Each structure stands twice: as structure tokens, then as C-alpha cells.
mmCIF file of C-alpha atoms and ligand atoms in Angstrom:
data_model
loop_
_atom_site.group_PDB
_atom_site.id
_atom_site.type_symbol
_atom_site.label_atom_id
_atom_site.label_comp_id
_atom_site.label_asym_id
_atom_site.label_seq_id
_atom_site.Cartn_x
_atom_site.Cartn_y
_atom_site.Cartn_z
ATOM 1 C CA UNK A 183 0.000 0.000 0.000
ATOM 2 C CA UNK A 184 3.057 2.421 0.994
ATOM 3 C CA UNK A 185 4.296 1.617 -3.308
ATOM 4 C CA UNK A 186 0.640 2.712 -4.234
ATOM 5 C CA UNK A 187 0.180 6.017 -2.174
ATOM 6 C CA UNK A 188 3.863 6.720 -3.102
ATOM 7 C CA UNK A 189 3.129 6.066 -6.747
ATOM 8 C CA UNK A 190 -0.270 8.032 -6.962
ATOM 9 C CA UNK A 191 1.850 11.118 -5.001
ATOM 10 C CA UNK A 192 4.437 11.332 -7.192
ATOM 11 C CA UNK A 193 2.513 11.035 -10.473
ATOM 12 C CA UNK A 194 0.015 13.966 -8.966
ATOM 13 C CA UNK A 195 -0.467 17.765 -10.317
ATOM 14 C CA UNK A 196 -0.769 18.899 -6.617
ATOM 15 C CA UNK A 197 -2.227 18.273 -3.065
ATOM 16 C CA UNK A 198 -4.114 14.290 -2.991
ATOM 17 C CA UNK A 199 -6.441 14.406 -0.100
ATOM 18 C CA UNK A 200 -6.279 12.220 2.820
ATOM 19 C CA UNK A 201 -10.058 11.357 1.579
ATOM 20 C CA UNK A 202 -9.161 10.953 -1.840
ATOM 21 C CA UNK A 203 -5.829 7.968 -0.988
ATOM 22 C CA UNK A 204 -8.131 6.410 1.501
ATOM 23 C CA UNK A 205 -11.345 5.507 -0.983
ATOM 24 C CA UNK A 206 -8.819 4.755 -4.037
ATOM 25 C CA UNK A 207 -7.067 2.252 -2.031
ATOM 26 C CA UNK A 208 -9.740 1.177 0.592
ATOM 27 C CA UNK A 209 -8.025 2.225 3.994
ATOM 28 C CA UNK A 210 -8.677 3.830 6.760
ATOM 29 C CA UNK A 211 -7.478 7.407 7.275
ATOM 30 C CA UNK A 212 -4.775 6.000 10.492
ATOM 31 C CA UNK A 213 -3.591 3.643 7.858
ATOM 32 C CA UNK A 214 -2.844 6.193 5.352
ATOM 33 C CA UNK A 215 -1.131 8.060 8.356
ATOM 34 C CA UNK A 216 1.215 5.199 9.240
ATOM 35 C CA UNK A 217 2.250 4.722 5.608
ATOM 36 C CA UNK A 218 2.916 8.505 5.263
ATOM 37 C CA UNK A 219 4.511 8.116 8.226
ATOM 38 C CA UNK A 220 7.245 5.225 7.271
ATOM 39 C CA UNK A 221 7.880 7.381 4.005
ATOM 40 C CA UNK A 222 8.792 10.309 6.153
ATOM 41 C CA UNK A 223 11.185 7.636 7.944
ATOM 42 C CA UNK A 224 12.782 6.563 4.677
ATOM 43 C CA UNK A 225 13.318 10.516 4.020
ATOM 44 C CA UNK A 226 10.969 11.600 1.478
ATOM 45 C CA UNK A 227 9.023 15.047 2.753
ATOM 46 C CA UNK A 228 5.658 15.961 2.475
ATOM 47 C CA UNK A 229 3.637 19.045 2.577
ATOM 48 C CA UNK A 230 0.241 18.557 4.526
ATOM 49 C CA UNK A 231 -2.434 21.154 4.422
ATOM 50 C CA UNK A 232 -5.981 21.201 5.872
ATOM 51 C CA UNK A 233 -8.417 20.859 3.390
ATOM 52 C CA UNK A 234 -5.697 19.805 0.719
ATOM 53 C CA UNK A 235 -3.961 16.791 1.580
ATOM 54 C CA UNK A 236 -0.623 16.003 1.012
ATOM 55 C CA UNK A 237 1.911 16.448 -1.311
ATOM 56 C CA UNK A 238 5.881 15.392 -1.889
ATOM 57 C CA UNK A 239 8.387 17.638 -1.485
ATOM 58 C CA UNK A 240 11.294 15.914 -1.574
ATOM 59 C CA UNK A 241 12.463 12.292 -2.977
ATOM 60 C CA UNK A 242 15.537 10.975 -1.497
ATOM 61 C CA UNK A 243 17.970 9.300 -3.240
ATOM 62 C CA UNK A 244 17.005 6.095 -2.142
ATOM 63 C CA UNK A 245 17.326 3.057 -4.219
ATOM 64 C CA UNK A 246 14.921 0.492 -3.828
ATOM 65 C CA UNK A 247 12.364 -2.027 -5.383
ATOM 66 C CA UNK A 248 9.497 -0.055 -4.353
ATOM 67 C CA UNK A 249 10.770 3.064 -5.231
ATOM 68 C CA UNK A 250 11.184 1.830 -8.970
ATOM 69 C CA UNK A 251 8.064 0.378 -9.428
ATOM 70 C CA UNK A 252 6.383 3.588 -8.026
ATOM 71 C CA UNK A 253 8.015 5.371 -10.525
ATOM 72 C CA UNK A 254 8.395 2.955 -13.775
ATOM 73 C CA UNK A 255 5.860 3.311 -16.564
ATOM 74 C CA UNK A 256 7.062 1.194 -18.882
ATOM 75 C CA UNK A 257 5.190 -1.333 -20.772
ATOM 76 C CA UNK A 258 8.031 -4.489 -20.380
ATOM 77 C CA UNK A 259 11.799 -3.284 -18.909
ATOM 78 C CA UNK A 260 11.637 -3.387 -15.242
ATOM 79 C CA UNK A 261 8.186 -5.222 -15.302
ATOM 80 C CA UNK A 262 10.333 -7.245 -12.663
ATOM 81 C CA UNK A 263 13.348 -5.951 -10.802
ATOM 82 C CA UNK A 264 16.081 -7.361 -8.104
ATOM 83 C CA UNK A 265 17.956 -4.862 -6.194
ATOM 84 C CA UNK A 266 20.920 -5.180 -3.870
ATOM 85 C CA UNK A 267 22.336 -3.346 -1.544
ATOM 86 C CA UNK A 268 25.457 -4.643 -2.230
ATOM 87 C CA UNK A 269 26.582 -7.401 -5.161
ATOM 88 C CA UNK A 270 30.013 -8.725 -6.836
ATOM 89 C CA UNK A 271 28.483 -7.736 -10.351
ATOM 90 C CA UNK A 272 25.084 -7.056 -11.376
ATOM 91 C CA UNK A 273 26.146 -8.398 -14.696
ATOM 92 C CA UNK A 274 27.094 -11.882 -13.127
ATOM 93 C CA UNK A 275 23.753 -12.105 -10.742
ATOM 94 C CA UNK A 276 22.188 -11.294 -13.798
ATOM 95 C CA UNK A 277 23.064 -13.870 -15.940
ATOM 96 C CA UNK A 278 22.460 -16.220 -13.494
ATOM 97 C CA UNK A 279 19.441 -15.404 -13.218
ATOM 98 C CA UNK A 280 18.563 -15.546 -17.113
ATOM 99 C CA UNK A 281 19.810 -18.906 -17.077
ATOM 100 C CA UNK A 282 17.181 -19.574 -14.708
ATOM 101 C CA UNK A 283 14.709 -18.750 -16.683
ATOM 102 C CA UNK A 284 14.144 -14.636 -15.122
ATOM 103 C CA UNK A 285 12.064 -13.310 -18.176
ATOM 104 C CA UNK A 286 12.763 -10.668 -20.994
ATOM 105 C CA UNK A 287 12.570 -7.504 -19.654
ATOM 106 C CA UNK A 288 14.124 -7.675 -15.408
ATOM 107 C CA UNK A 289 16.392 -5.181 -14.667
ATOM 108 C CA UNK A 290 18.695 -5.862 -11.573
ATOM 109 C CA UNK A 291 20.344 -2.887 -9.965
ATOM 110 C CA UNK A 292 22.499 -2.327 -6.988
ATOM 111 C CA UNK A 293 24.047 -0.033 -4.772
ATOM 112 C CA UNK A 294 27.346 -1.033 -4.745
ATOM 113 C CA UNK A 295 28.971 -3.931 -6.488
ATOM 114 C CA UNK A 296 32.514 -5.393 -5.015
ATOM 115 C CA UNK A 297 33.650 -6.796 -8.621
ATOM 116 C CA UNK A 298 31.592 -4.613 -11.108
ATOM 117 C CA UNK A 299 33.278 -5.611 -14.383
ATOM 118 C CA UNK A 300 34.582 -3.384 -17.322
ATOM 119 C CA UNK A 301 34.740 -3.786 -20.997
ATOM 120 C CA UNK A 302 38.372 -6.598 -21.823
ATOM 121 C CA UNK A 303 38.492 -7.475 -18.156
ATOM 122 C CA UNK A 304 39.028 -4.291 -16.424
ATOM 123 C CA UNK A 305 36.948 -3.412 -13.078
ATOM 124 C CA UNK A 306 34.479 -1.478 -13.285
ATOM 125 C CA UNK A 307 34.824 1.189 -9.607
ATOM 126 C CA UNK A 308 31.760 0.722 -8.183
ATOM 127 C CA UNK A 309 31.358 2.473 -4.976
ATOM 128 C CA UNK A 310 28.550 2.531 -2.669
ATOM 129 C CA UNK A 311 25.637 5.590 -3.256
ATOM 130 C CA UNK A 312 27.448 7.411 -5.622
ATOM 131 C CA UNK A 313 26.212 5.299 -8.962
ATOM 132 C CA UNK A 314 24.034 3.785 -11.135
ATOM 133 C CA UNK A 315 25.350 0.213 -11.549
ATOM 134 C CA UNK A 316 22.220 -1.568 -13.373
ATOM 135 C CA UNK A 317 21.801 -4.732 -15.803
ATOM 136 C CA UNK A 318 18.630 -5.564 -18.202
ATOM 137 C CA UNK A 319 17.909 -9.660 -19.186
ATOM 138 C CA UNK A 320 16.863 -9.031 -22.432
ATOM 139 C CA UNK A 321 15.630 -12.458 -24.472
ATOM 140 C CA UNK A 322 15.064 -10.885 -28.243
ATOM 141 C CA UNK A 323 15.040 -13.027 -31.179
ATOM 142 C CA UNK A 324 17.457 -11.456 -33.075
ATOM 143 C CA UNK A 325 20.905 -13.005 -34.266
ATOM 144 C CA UNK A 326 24.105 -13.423 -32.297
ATOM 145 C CA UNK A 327 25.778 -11.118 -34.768
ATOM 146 C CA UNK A 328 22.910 -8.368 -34.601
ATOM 147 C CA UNK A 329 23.806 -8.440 -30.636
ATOM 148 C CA UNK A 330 26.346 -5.793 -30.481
ATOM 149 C CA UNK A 331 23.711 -3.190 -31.644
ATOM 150 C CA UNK A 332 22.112 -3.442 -28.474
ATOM 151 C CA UNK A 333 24.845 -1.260 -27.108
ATOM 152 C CA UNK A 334 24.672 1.221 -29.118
ATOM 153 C CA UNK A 335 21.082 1.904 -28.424
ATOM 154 C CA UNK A 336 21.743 1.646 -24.812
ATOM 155 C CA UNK A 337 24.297 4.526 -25.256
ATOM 156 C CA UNK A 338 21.323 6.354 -27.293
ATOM 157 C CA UNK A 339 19.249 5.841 -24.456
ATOM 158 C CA UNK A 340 21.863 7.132 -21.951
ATOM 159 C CA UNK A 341 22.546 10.481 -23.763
ATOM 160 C CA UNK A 342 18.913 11.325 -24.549
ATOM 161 C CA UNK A 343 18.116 10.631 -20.738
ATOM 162 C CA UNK A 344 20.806 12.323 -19.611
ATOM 163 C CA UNK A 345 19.470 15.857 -21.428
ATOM 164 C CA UNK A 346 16.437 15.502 -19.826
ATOM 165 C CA UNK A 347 17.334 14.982 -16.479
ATOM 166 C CA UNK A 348 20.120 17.394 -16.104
ATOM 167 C CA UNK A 349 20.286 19.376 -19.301
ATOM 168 C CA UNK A 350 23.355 18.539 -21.022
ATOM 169 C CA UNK A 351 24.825 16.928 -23.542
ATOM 170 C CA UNK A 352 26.714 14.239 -23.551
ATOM 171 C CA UNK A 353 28.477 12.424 -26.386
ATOM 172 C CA UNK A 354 28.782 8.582 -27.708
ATOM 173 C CA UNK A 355 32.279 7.254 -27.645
ATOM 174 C CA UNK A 356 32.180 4.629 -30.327
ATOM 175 C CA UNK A 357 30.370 2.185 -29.207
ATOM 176 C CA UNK A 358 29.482 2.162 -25.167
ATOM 177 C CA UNK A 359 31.121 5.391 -23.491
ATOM 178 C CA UNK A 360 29.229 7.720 -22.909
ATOM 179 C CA UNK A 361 31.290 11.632 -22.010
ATOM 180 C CA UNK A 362 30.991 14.847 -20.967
ATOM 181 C CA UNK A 363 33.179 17.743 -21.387
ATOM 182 C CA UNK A 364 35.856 15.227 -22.935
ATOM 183 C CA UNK A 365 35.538 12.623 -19.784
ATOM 184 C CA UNK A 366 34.078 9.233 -19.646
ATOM 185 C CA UNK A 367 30.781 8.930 -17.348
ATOM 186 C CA UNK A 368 29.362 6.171 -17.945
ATOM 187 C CA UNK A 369 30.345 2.596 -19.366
ATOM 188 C CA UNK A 370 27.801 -0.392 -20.865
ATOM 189 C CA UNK A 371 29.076 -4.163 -21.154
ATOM 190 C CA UNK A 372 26.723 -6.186 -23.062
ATOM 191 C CA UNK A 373 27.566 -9.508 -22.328
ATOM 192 C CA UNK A 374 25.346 -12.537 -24.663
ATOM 193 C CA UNK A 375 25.365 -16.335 -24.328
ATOM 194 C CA UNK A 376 23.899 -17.880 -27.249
ATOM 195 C CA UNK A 377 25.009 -20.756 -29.961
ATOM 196 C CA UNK A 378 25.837 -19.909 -33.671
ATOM 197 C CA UNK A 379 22.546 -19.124 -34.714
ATOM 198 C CA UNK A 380 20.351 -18.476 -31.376
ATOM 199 C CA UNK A 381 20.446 -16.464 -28.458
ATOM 200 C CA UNK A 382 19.743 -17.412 -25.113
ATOM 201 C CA UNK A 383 19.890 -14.499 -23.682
ATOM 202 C CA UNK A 384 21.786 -11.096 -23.463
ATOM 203 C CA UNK A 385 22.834 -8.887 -19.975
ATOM 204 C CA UNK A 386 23.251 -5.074 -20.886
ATOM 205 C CA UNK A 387 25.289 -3.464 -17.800
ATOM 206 C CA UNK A 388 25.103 0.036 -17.829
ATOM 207 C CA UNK A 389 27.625 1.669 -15.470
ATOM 208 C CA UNK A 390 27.575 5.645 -14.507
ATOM 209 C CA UNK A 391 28.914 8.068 -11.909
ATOM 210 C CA UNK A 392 25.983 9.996 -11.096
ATOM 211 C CA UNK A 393 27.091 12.190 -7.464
ATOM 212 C CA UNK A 394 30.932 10.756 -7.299
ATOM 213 C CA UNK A 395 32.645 14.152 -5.677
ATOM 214 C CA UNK A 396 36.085 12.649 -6.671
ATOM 215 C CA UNK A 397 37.669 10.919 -8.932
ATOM 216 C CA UNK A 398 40.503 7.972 -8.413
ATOM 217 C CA UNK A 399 43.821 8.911 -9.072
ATOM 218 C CA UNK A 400 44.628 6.590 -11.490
ATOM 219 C CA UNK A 401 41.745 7.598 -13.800
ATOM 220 C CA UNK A 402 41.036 11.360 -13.125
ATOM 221 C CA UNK A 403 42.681 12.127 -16.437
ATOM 222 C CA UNK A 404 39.931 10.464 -18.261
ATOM 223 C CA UNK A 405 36.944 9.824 -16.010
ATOM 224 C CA UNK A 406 34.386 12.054 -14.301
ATOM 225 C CA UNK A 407 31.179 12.246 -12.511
ATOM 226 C CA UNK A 408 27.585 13.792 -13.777
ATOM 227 C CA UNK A 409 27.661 15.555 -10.007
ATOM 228 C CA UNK A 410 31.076 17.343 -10.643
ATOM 229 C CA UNK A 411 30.122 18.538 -14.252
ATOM 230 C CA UNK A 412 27.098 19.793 -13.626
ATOM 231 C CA UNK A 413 26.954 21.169 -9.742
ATOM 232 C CA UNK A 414 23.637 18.727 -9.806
ATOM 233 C CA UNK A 415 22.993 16.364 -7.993
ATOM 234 C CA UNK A 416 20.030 14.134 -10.034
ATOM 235 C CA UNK A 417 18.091 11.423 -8.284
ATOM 236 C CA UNK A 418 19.423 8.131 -9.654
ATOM 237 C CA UNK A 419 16.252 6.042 -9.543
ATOM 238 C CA UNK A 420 14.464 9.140 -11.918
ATOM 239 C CA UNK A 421 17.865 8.953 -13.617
ATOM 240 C CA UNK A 422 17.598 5.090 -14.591
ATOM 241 C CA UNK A 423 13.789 5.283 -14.979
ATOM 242 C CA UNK A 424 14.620 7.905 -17.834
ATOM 243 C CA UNK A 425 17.496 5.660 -19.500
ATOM 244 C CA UNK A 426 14.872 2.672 -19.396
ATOM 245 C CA UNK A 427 11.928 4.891 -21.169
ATOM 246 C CA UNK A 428 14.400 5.687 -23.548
ATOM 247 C CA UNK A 429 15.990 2.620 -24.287
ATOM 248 C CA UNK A 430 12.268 0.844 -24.634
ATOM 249 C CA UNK A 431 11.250 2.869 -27.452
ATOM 250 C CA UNK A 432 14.768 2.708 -29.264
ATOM 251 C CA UNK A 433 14.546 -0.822 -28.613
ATOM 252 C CA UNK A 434 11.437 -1.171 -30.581
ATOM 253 C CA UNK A 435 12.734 0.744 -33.087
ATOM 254 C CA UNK A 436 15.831 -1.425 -33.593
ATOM 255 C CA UNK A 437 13.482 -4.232 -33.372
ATOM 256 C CA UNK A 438 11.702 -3.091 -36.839
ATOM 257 C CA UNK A 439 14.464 -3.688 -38.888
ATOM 258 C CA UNK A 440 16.790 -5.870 -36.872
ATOM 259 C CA UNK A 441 19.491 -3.101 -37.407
ATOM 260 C CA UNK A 442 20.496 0.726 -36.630
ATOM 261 C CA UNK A 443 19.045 1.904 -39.980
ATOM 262 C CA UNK A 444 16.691 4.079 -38.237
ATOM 263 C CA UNK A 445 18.522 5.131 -35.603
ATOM 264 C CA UNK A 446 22.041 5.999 -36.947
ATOM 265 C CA UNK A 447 21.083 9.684 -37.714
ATOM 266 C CA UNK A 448 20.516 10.305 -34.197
ATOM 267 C CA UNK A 449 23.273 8.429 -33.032
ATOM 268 C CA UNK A 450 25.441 10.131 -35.181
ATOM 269 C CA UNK A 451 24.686 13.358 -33.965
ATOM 270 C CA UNK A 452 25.626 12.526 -30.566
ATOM 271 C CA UNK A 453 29.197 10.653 -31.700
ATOM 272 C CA UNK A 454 31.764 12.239 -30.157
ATOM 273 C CA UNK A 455 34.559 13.013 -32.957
ATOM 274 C CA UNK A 456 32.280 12.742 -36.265
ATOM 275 C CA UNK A 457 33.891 14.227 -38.801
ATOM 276 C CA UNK A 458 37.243 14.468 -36.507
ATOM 277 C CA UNK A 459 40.364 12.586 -36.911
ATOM 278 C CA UNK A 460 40.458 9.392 -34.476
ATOM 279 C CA UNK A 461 43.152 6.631 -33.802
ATOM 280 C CA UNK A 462 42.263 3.208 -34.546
ATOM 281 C CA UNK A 463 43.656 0.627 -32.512
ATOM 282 C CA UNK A 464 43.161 -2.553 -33.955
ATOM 283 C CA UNK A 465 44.700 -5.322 -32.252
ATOM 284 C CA UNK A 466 46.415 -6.226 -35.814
ATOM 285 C CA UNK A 467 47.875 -2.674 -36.480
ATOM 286 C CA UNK A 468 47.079 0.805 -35.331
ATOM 287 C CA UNK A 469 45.491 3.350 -37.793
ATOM 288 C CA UNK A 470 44.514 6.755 -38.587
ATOM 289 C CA UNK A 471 41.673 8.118 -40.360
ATOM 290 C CA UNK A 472 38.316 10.934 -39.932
ATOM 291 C CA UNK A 473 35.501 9.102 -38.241
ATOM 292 C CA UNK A 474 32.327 9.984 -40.825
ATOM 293 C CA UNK A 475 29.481 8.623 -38.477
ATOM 294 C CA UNK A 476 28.060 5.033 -37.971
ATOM 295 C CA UNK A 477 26.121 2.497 -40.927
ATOM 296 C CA UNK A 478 23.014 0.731 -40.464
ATOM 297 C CA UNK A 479 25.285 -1.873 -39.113
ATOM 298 C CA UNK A 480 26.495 -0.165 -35.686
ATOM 299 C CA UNK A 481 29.677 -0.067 -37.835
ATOM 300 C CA UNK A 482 32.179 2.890 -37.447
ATOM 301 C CA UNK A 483 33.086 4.408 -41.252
ATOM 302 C CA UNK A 484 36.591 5.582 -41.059
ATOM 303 C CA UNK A 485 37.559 7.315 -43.944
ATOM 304 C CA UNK A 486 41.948 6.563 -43.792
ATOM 305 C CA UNK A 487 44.409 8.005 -46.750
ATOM 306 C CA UNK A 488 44.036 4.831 -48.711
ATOM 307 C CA UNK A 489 40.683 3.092 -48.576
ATOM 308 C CA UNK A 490 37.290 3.362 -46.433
ATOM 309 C CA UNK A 491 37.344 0.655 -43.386
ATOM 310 C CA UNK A 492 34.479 -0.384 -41.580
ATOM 311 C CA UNK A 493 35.371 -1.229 -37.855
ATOM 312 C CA UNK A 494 33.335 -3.509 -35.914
ATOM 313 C CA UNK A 495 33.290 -3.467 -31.982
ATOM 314 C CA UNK A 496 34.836 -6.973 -30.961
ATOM 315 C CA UNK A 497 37.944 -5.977 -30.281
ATOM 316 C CA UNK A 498 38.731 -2.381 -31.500
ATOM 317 C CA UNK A 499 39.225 0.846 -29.341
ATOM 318 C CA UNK A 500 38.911 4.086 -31.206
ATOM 319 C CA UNK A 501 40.445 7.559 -29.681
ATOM 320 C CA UNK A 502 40.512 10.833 -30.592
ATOM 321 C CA UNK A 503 44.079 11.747 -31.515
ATOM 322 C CA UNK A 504 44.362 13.643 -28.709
ATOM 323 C CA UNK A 505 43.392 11.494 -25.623
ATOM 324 C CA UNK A 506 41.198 9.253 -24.677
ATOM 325 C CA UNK A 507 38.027 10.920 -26.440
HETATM 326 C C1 BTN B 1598 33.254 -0.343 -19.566
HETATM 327 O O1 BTN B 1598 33.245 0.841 -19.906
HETATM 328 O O2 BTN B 1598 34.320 -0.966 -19.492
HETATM 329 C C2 BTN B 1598 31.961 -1.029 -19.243
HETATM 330 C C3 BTN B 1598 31.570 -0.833 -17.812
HETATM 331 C C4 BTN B 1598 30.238 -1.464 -17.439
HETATM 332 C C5 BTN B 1598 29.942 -1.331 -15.967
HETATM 333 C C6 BTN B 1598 28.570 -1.806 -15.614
HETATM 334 S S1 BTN B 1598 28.117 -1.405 -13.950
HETATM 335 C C7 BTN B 1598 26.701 -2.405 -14.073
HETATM 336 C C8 BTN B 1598 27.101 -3.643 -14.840
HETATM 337 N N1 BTN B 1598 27.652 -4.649 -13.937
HETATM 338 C C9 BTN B 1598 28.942 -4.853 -14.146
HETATM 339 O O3 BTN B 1598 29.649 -5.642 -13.495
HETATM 340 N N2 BTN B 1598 29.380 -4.086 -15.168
HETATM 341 C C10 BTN B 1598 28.307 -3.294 -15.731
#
């Protein structure tokens, strides 16, 4: 019952009545009280005014089941969710948890994870309140070799949410980093187990610094945090509910056609270093050439002195010339 007043203040104009939350739900005035009551203990505020009725003032930045599923309104991602307090990788529970048959669509998040894992086996600094650090089971029937797309919209989904929740823009590092002013913010690892021609399932891990107020030594030439770009400091859950709107209806977009045909315009005008000269490091030489933008096949077009190339995720890091964007 707390989840449903919660949900029905939060999604309201103005004041709900005491009268109005206790007919919609079928409770007694005292028991409306008591769960107003544990919400003030959890820290959210309210405003209560005779006549009126109440109405939320502030939302902490709490992360919890309940708290998502009073604020999710999407039609299938997050349907379900697991959250933990504290996990080795949300990637790895998961996984698990696909293989056990957890359906298309559950999102597990955490607030800390103790072995949160990068892109090539790096670590992935996880620490407790500051982050987002979530993972979607997605089941699609689509082909192992259409998988890697799915990161790319996730990135798509990441920048667009993160100009409406705090207002800036942020660019797509070819193909999961998302930056801002030059410095990395967020990470995704799409992970897939599947045979040659069938998935069983993929795990997109989506990884950002949302209210970090430092940095690491070791990577404070090339990492940041949304809190010390911006001065804000943004509510994760609204932050993740945002990414997850986003990434539904890119999803079904991608879906259509199986492919980023309809979508590589807009990604394309978030990519950081279009039209710029970037560093290709391929494991089997390292090149230069002027990044022109995506195809319809989440591949980056690199245009080099000699010939067009094509380069596919897998293995391949692309810089600017400059540093690490
Ligand atoms: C990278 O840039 O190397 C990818 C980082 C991905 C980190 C996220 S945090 C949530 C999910 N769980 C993990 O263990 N990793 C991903």
C-alpha cells in the first residue's frame, strides 16, 4: 500500500487528499497516516495542508524495489526488478538469473557492487551511493551477430536521458562510453550467451557516476562524474527510470528492422569526434583516419588516406588523436 500512495503522489499535479488515498485504495485514514509516516522515515518530505492533503516535497535518493516500481511506466523493462544493496556484479547475478529462466525484460540494480566488471576485463569502480550500476535480461530473437547493436542503443538511451534529467549533452564514444566535457561517465558491457545461430539471452550493464565528488587517481585524467560537471545532484532512480523509457522505445525501433538503420542519424549526432580525426587501434595494427558517423550496421566508417574501413566493436578501441576521447 506504501508503493501505491507513493506512486499516486508522485505522479500527482498537486495536493491528494487524505479522503481521496483512503477511498482509491480502501483504507482507513490512520492507515494512510502510518504509511505517510514510514515514508517520512525513509526521508521523502511531504507538505500537509488542511483541506488539501498532502503532497511530496522531496524524494531521497534512495534506491529500492518499491521506489522503482512507483516510478516505472514502462510497458516491459523493469516489469520485474532485483535490487541489492550490495553485489560482486550485477552483470554476473544477472546472468544467473537468465539462465534460470528470469524473463525478458528484469532489470537488476544495486548499490554497490565489489567486482563490477569493465569492458576486456578491467573493473568497473563501483562504490557505494554514488552510482548507477544496473543490468537488463533481455531475451530478443534477433541473431548473435545483430547483438552488439544493443549497445549502441543503450548509449542512445543514456545520452537522450541524460538531457532531460540534467540538461546537457553528452556524447557517444564509439560504441558504449558515454562523455561529458571530454571525460568518460558512464560505461555499458553487453555480455550474450547464445550458440551460432540463437540467443539465449543477453545482460546489458550500464555503469555511470551519477554524485561521485572525486575521482581515483589513477583515472582522473579520463573519467568524471555527472555531479562534478554539472553542480547537480540528479536522483538516480528518476535517472535510470529515464534511460529505461528511452531505451524501450529505441529498442522497438531497432526491433523493426533488426538493425540501426533508423537510428544511426541520431546516433550520429551525438558521436563524439564525427567528422574528426580518431586513432584506430586494432589489435592487428594501429590506424589513422576521420571518423564519418556510424552504418546501419552499428559499424564505425573511417575514412583513412588509402581506402574506407568499416570497424566492428569486438575488439577495437577508437580515440581521438588527442586522448582518450
Ligand atoms: C566499460 O566501460 O568498461 C563497461 C563498464 C560497465 C559497468 C557496468 S556497472 C553495471 C554492470 N555490472 C557490471 O559488473 N558491469 C556493468
Amino acid at each position: 500500500m506504501k508503493v501505491e500512495i507513493l506512486e499516486t503522489l508522485r505522479n500527482a499535479e498537486g495536493f491528494v487528499s487524505g479522503q481521496e488515498l483512503c477511498e482509491k485504495f480502501n483504507v482507513s485514514r490512520t492507515a494512510v497516516w502510518k504509511a505517510i509516516n514510514t515514508l517520512k522515515k525513509e526521508g521523502y518530505e511531504f507538505e500537509a495542508v488542511q483541506n488539501k492533503g498532502y503532497r511530496i516535497t522531496k524524494v531521497p535518493d534512495l534506491l529500492s524495489e518499491n521506489e522503482w516500481y512507483s516510478i516505472n511506466k514502462n510497458q516491459w523493462v523493469g516489469k520485474k526488478v532485483k535490487y541489492f544493496e550490495n553485489i560482486d556484479s550485477t552483470n554476473v547475478v544477472a546472468s544467473h538469473m537468465a539462465e534460470e529462466g528470469a524473463e525478458h525484460g528484469t532489470l537488476v540494480f544495486a548499490n554497490q557492487q565489489t567486482m563490477g566488471k569493465g569492458r576486456r576485463g578491467r573493473t568497473w569502480i563501483s562504490k557505494p551511493g554514488t552510482g548507477i550500476y544496473m543490468t537488463l535480461i533481455l531475451k530478443p530473437d534477433i541473431l548473435p551477430n545483430e547483438a552488439s547493436m544493443l549497445t549502441l542503443v543503450s548509449a542512445l538511451a543514456v545520452v537522450k536521458a541524460l538531457e532531460e534529467v540534467a540538461g546537457i549533452e553528452g556524447k557517444i564514444k564509439w560504441p558504449n562510453d558515454v562523455v561529458v566535457n571530454g571525460k568518460k561517465i558512464c560505461g555499458i558491457l553487453t555480455e550474450m550467451s547464445a550458440q551460432i545461430d540463437y540467443i539465449s539471452y543477453i545482460v546489458v550493464g550500464i555503469g555511470i557516476n551519477v554524485l561521485g565528488e572525486e575521482i581515483d587517481e589513477e583515472i582522473k585524467n579520463m573519467a568524471t562524474s555527472l555531479y562534478l560537471e554539472t553542480g547537480k545532484k540528479i536522483n538516480r532512480m528518476e535517472f535510470m527510470e529515464k534511460i529505461w523509457e528511452k531505451f524501450e522505445a529505441y529498442y522497438e525501433i531497432f526491433l523493426k528492422t533488426k538493425d540501426m538503420s533508423a537510428l544511426e542519424k541520431e546516433y550520429n549526432s551525438y558521436l563524439a569526434n564525427c567528422k574528426e580525426k580518431v586513432c584506430v587501434l586494432d589489435p592487428k595494427g594501429k590506424y589513422e583516419g576521420t571518423a564519418q558517423g556510424i552504418n546501419s550496421q552499428g559499424e564505425l566508417i573511417v575514412d583513412t588516406w588509402e581506402a574506407r574501413r568499416l570497424v566492428s566493436s569486438g575488439e577495437v578501441s577508437v580515440r581521438g588523436i588527442y586522448g582518450y576521447v
